[in-house]
Structure formats: C-alpha cells, structure tokens
N, CA and C atoms as an extended XYZ file, in Angstrom:
366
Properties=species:S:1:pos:R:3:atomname:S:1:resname:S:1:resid:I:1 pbc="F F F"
N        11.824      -63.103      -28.923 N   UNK     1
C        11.742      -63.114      -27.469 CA  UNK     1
C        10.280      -63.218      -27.055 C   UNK     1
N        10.011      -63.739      -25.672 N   UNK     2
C         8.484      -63.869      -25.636 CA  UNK     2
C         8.641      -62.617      -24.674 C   UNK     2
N         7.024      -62.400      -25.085 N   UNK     3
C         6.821      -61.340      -24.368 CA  UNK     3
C         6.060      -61.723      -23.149 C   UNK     3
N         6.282      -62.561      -22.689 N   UNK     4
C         5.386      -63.376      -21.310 CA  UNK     4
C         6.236      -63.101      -20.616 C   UNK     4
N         8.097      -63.572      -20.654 N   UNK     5
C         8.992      -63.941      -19.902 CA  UNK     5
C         9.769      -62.803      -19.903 C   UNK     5
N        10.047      -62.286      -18.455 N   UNK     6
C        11.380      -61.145      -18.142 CA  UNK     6
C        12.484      -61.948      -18.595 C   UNK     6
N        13.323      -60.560      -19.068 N   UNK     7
C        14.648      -60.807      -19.336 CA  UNK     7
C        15.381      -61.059      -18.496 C   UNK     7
N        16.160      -62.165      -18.467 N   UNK     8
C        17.294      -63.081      -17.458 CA  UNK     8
C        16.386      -62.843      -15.995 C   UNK     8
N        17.463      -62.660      -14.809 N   UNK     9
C        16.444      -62.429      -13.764 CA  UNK     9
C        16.315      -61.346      -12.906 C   UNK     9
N        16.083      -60.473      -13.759 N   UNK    10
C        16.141      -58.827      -13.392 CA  UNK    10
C        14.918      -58.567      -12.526 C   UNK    10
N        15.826      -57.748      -11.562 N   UNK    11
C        14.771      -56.555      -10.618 CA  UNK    11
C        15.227      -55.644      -10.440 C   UNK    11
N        14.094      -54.639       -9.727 N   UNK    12
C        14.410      -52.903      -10.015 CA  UNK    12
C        14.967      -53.200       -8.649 C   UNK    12
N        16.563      -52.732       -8.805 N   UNK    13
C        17.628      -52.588       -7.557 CA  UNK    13
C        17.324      -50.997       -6.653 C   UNK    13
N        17.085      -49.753       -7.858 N   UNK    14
C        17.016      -48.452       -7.188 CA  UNK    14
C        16.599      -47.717       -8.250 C   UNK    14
N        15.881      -46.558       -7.834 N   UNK    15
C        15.979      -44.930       -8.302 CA  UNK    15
C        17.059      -44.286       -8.514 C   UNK    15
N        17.717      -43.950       -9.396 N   UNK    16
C        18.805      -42.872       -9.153 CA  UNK    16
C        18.824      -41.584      -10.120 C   UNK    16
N        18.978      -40.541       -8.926 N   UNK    17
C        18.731      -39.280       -9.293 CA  UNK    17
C        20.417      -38.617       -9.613 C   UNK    17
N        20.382      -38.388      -10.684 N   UNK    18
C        21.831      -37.510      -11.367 CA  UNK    18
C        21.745      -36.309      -10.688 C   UNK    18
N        22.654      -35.772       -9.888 N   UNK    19
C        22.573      -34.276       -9.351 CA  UNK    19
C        24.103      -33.604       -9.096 C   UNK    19
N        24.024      -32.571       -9.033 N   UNK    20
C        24.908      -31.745       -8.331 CA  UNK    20
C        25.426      -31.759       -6.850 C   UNK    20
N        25.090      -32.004       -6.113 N   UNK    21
C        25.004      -32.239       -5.042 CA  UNK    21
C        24.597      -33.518       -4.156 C   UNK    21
N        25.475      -35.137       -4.234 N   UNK    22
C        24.555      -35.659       -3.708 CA  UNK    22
C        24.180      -36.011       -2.229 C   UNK    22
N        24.994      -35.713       -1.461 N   UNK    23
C        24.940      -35.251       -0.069 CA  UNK    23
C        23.928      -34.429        0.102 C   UNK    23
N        23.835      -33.339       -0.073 N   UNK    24
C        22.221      -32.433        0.105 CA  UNK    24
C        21.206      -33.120       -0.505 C   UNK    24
N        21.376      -33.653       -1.585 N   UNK    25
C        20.095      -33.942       -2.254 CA  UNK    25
C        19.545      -35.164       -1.090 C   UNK    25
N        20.399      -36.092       -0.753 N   UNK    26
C        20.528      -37.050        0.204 CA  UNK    26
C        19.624      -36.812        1.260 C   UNK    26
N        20.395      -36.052        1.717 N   UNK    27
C        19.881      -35.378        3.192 CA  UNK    27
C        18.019      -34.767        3.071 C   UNK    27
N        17.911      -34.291        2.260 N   UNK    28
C        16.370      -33.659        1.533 CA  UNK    28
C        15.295      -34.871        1.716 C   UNK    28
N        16.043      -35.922        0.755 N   UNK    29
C        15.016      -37.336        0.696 CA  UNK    29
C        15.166      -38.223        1.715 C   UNK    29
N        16.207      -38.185        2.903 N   UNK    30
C        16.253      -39.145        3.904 CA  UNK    30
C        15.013      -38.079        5.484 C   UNK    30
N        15.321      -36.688        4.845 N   UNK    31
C        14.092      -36.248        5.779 CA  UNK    31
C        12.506      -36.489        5.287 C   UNK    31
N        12.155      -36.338        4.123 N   UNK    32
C        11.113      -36.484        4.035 CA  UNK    32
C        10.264      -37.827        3.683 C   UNK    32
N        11.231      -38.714        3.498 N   UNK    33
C        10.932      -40.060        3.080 CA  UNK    33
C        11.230      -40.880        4.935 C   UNK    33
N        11.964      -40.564        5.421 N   UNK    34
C        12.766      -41.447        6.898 CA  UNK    34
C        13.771      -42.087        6.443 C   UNK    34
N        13.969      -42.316        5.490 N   UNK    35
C        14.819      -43.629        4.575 CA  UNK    35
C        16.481      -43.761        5.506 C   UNK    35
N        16.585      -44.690        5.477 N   UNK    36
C        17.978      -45.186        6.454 CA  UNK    36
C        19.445      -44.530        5.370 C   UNK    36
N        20.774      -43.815        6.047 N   UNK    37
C        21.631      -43.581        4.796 CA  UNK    37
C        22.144      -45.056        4.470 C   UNK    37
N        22.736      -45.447        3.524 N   UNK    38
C        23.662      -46.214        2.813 CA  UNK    38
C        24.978      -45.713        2.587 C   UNK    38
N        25.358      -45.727        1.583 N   UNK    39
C        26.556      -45.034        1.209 CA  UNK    39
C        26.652      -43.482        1.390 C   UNK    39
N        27.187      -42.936        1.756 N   UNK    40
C        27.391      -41.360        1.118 CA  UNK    40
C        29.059      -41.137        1.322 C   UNK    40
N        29.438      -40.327       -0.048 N   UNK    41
C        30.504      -39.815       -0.437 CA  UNK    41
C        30.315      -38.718       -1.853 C   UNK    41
N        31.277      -37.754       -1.647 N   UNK    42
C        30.909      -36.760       -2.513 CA  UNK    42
C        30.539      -37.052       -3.857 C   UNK    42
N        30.658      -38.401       -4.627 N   UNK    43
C        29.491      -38.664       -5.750 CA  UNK    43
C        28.808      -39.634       -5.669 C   UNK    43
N        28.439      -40.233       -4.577 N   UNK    44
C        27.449      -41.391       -4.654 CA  UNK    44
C        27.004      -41.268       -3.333 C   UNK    44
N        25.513      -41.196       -3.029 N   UNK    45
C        24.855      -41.409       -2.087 CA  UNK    45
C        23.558      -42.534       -1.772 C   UNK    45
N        23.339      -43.572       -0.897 N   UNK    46
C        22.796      -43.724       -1.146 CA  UNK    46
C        21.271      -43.750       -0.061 C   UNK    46
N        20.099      -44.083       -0.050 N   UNK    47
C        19.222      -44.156        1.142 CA  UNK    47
C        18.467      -45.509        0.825 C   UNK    47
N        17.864      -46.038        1.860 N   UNK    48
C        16.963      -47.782        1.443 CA  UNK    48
C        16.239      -47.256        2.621 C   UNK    48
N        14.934      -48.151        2.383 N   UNK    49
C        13.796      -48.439        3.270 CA  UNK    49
C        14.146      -48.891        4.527 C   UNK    49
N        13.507      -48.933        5.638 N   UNK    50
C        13.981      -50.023        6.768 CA  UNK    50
C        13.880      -51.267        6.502 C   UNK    50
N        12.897      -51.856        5.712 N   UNK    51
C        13.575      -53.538        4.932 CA  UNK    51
C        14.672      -52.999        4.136 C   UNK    51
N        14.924      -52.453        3.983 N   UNK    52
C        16.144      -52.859        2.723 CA  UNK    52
C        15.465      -52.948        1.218 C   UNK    52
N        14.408      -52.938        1.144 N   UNK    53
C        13.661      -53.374        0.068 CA  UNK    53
C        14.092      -52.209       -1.286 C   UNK    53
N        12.947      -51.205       -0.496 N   UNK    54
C        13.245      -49.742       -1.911 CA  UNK    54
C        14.550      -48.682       -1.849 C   UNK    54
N        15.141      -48.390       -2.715 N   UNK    55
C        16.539      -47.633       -2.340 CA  UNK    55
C        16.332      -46.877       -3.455 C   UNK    55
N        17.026      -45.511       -2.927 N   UNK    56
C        16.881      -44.102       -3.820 CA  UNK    56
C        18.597      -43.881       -3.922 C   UNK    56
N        19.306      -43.698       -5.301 N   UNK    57
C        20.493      -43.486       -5.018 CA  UNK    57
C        20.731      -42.021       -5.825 C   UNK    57
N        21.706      -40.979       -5.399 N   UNK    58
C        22.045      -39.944       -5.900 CA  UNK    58
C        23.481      -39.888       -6.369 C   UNK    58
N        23.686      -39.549       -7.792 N   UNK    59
C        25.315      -39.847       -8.238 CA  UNK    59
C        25.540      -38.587       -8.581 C   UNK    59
N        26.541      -38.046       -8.782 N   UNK    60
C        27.107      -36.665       -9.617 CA  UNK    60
C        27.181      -36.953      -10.340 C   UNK    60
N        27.232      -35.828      -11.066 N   UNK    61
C        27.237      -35.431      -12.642 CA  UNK    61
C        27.250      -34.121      -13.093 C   UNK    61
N        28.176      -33.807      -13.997 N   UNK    62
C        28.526      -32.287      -14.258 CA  UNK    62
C        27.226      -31.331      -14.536 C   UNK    62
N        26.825      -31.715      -15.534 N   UNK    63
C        25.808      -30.845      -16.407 CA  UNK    63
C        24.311      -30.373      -15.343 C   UNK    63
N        23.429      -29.938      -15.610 N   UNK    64
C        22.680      -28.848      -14.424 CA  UNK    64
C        21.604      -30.312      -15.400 C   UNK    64
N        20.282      -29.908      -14.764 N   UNK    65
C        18.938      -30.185      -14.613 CA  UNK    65
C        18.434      -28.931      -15.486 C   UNK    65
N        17.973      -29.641      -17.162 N   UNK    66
C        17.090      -28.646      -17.545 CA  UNK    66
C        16.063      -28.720      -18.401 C   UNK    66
N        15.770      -30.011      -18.028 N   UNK    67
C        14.143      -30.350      -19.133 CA  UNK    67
C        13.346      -30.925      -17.731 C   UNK    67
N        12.300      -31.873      -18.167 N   UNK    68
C        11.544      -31.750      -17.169 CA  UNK    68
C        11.675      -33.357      -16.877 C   UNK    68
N        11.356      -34.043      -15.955 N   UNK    69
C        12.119      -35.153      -15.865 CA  UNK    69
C        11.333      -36.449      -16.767 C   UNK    69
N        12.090      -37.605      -17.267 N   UNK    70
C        11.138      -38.655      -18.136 CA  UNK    70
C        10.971      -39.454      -16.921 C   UNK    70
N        11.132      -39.360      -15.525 N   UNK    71
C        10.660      -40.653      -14.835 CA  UNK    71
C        11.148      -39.658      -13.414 C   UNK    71
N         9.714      -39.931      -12.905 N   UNK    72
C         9.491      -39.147      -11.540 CA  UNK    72
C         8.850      -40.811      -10.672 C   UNK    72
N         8.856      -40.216       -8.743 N   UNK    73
C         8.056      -40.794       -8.083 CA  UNK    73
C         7.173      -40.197       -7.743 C   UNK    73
N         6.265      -41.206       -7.458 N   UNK    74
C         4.465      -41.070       -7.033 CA  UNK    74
C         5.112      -41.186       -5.514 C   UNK    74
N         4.689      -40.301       -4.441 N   UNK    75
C         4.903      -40.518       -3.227 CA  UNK    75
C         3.020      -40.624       -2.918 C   UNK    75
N         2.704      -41.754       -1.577 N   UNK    76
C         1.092      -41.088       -1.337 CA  UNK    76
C         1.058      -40.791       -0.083 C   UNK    76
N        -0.232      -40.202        0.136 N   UNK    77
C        -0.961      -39.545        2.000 CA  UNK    77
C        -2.036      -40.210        1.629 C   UNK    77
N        -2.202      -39.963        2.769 N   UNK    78
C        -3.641      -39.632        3.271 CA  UNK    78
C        -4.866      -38.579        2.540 C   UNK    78
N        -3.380      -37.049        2.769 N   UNK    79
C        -3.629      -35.932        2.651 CA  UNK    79
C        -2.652      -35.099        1.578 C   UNK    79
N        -2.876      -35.342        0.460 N   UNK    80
C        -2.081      -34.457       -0.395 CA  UNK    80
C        -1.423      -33.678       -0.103 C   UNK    80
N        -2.345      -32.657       -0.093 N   UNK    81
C        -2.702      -31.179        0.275 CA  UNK    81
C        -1.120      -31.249        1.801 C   UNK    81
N        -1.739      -31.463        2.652 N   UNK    82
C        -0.958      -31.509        4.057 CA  UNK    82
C         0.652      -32.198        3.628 C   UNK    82
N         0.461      -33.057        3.369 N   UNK    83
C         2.262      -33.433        2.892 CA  UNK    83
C         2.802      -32.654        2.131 C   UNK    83
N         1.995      -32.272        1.054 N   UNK    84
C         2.601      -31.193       -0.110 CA  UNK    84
C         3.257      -30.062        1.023 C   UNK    84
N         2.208      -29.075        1.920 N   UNK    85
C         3.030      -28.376        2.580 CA  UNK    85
C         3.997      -28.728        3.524 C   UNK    85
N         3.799      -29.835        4.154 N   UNK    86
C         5.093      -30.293        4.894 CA  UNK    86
C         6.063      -30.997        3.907 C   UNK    86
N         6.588      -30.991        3.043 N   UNK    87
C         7.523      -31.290        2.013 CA  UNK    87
C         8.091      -29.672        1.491 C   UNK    87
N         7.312      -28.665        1.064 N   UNK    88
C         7.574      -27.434        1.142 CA  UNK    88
C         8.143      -26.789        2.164 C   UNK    88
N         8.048      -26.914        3.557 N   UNK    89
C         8.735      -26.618        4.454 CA  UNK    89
C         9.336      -27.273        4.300 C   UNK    89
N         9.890      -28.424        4.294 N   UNK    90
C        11.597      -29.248        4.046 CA  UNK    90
C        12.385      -28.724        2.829 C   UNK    90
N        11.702      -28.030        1.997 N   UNK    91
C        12.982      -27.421        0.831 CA  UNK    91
C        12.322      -27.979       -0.350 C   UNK    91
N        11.130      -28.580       -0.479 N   UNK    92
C        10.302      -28.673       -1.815 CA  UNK    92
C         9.546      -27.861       -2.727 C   UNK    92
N         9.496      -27.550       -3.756 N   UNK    93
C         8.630      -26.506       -4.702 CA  UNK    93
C         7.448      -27.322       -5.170 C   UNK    93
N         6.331      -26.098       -4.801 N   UNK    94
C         5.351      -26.891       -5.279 CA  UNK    94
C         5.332      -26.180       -6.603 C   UNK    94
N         4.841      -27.466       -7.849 N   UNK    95
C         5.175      -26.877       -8.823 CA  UNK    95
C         3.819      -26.791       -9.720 C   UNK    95
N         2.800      -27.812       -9.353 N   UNK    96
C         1.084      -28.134      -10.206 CA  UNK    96
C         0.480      -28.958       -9.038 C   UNK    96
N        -0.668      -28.702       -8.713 N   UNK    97
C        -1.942      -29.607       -8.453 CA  UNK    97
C        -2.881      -29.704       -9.196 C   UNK    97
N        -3.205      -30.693       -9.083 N   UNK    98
C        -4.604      -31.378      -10.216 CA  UNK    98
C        -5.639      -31.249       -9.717 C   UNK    98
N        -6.514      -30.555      -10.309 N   UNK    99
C        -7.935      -30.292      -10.134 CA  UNK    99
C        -8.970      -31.188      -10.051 C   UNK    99
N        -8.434      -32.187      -10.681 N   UNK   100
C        -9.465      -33.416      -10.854 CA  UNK   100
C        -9.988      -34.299       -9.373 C   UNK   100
N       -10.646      -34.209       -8.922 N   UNK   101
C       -11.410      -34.670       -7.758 CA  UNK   101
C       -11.240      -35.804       -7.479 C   UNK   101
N       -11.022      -36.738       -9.364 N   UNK   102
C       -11.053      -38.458       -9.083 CA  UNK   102
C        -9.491      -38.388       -8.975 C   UNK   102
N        -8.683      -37.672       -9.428 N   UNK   103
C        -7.339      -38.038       -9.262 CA  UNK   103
C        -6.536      -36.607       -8.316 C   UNK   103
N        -6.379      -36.710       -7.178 N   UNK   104
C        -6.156      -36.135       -6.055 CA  UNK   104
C        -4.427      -35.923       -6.011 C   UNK   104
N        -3.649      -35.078       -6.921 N   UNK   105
C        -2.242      -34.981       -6.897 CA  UNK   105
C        -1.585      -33.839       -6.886 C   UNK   105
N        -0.296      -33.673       -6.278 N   UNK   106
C         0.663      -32.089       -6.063 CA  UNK   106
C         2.179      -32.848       -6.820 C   UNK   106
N         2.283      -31.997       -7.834 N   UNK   107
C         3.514      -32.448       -7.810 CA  UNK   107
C         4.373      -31.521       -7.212 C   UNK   107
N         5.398      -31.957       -6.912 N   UNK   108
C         6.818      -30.559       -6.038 CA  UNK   108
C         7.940      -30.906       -6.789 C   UNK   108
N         9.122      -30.247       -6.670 N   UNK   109
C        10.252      -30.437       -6.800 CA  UNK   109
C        10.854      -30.491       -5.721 C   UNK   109
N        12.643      -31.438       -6.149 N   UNK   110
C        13.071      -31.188       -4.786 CA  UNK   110
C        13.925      -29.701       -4.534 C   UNK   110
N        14.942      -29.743       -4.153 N   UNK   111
C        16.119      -28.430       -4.062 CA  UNK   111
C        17.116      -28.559       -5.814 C   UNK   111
N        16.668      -29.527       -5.924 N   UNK   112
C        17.350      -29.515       -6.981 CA  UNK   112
C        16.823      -29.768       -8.707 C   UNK   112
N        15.138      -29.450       -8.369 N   UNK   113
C        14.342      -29.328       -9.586 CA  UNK   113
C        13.918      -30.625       -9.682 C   UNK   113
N        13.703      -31.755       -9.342 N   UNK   114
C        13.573      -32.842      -10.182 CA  UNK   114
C        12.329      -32.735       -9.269 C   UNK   114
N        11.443      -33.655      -10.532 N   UNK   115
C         9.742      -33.429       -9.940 CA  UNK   115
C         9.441      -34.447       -9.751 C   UNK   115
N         8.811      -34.711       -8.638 N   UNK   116
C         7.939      -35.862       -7.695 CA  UNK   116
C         6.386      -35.342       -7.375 C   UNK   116
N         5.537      -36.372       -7.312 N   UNK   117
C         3.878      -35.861       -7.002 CA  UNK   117
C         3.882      -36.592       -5.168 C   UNK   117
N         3.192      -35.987       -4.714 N   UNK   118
C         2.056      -36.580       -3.839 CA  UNK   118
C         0.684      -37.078       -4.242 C   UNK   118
N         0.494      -38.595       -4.527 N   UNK   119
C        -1.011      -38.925       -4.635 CA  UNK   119
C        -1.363      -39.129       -3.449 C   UNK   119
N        -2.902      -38.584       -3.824 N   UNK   120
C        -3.820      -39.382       -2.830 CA  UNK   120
C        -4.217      -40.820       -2.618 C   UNK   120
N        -4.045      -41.440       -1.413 N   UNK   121
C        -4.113      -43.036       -1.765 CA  UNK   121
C        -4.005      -43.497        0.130 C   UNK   121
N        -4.918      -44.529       -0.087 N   UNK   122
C        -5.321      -44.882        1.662 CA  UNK   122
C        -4.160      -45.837        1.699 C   UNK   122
C-alpha cells in the first residue's frame, strides 16, 4: 500500500463517546460546546456544529469508564484558565493543568470521567 494515498475515500464522520448515559452526557456537551442536537434516544445521541461539519456522538454501553481515555479532545480559549472554570460550573472535573508556560493546558473531565483539555490558542 502506498503510504502517500488514504485508504478508499475516508473521512472522520464523528467522535463517539461510549457512556452510560447518553442523553445527559448529550446535554453536558451541547451546553458547553453550543453544538445543535441530532439524534437523541436512550442509546444513541447525537450533536454537530452549526455547519454540520464536526459531530460528537454518544452510544450506550454496559460496562463503566475505568482506565484513562486513548483518545481525548483538545477544546481552545482564549483563556484556559476562565473556560476551565466555566466548564466546571457546567458539571466538569478539573483533573491536571500544565505548568509549562509554552504549552498553556487544563484538562477536565466530563460527568462521566472521560478527559478533555482546554488549550490555549488565538
């Protein structure tokens, strides 16, 4: 296979977060993101951008959340710091910030453990 050329003619359709809940979890990321709903029903939810472009989907699934996740989102501000706490007041855990000056990041969880950062980025 070359490694120049994507396979057939694939694009990233969505995010999807496995949860317990995907109605709440829903509701969590359509407040702090704005994101428009899509689908929702008690195992599939979904939210998209106002283009239509980026979409976050939430499915059920029995088993709980208990390692740490292999694939998170980078959300950015302005202001780290300031979104981090207004994401905490919406039902987010802050869980690490980075000390590093050149790289300006909070990660949180949502209500349901799965970890996302705030970068800094204009």
């Amino acid at each position: 296979m070359d490694d120049e050329m994507p396979v057939a003619d694939l694009r990233l359709r969505s995010v999807v977060f496995d949860c317990a809940d995907p109605r709440s979890l829903a509701a969590f990321w359509r407040r702090i993101t704005g994101y428009e709903e899509g689908t929702v029903d008690d195992d599939w939810c979904s939210l998209h951008s106002a283009d239509g472009g980026d979409r976050i989907g939430f499915q059920k699934v029995p088993e709980v959340k208990t390692l740490k996740n292999r694939v998170h989102l980078d959300l950015s501000s302005l202001d780290e710091e300031a979104a981090a706490a207004a994401l905490e007041a919406a039902g987010a855990t802050r869980l690490w910030a980075s000390q590093d000056p050149d790289d300006p990041f909070v990660v949180l969880a949502d209500p349901e453990g799965n970890e996302f950062c705030v970068v800094r980025a204009p």
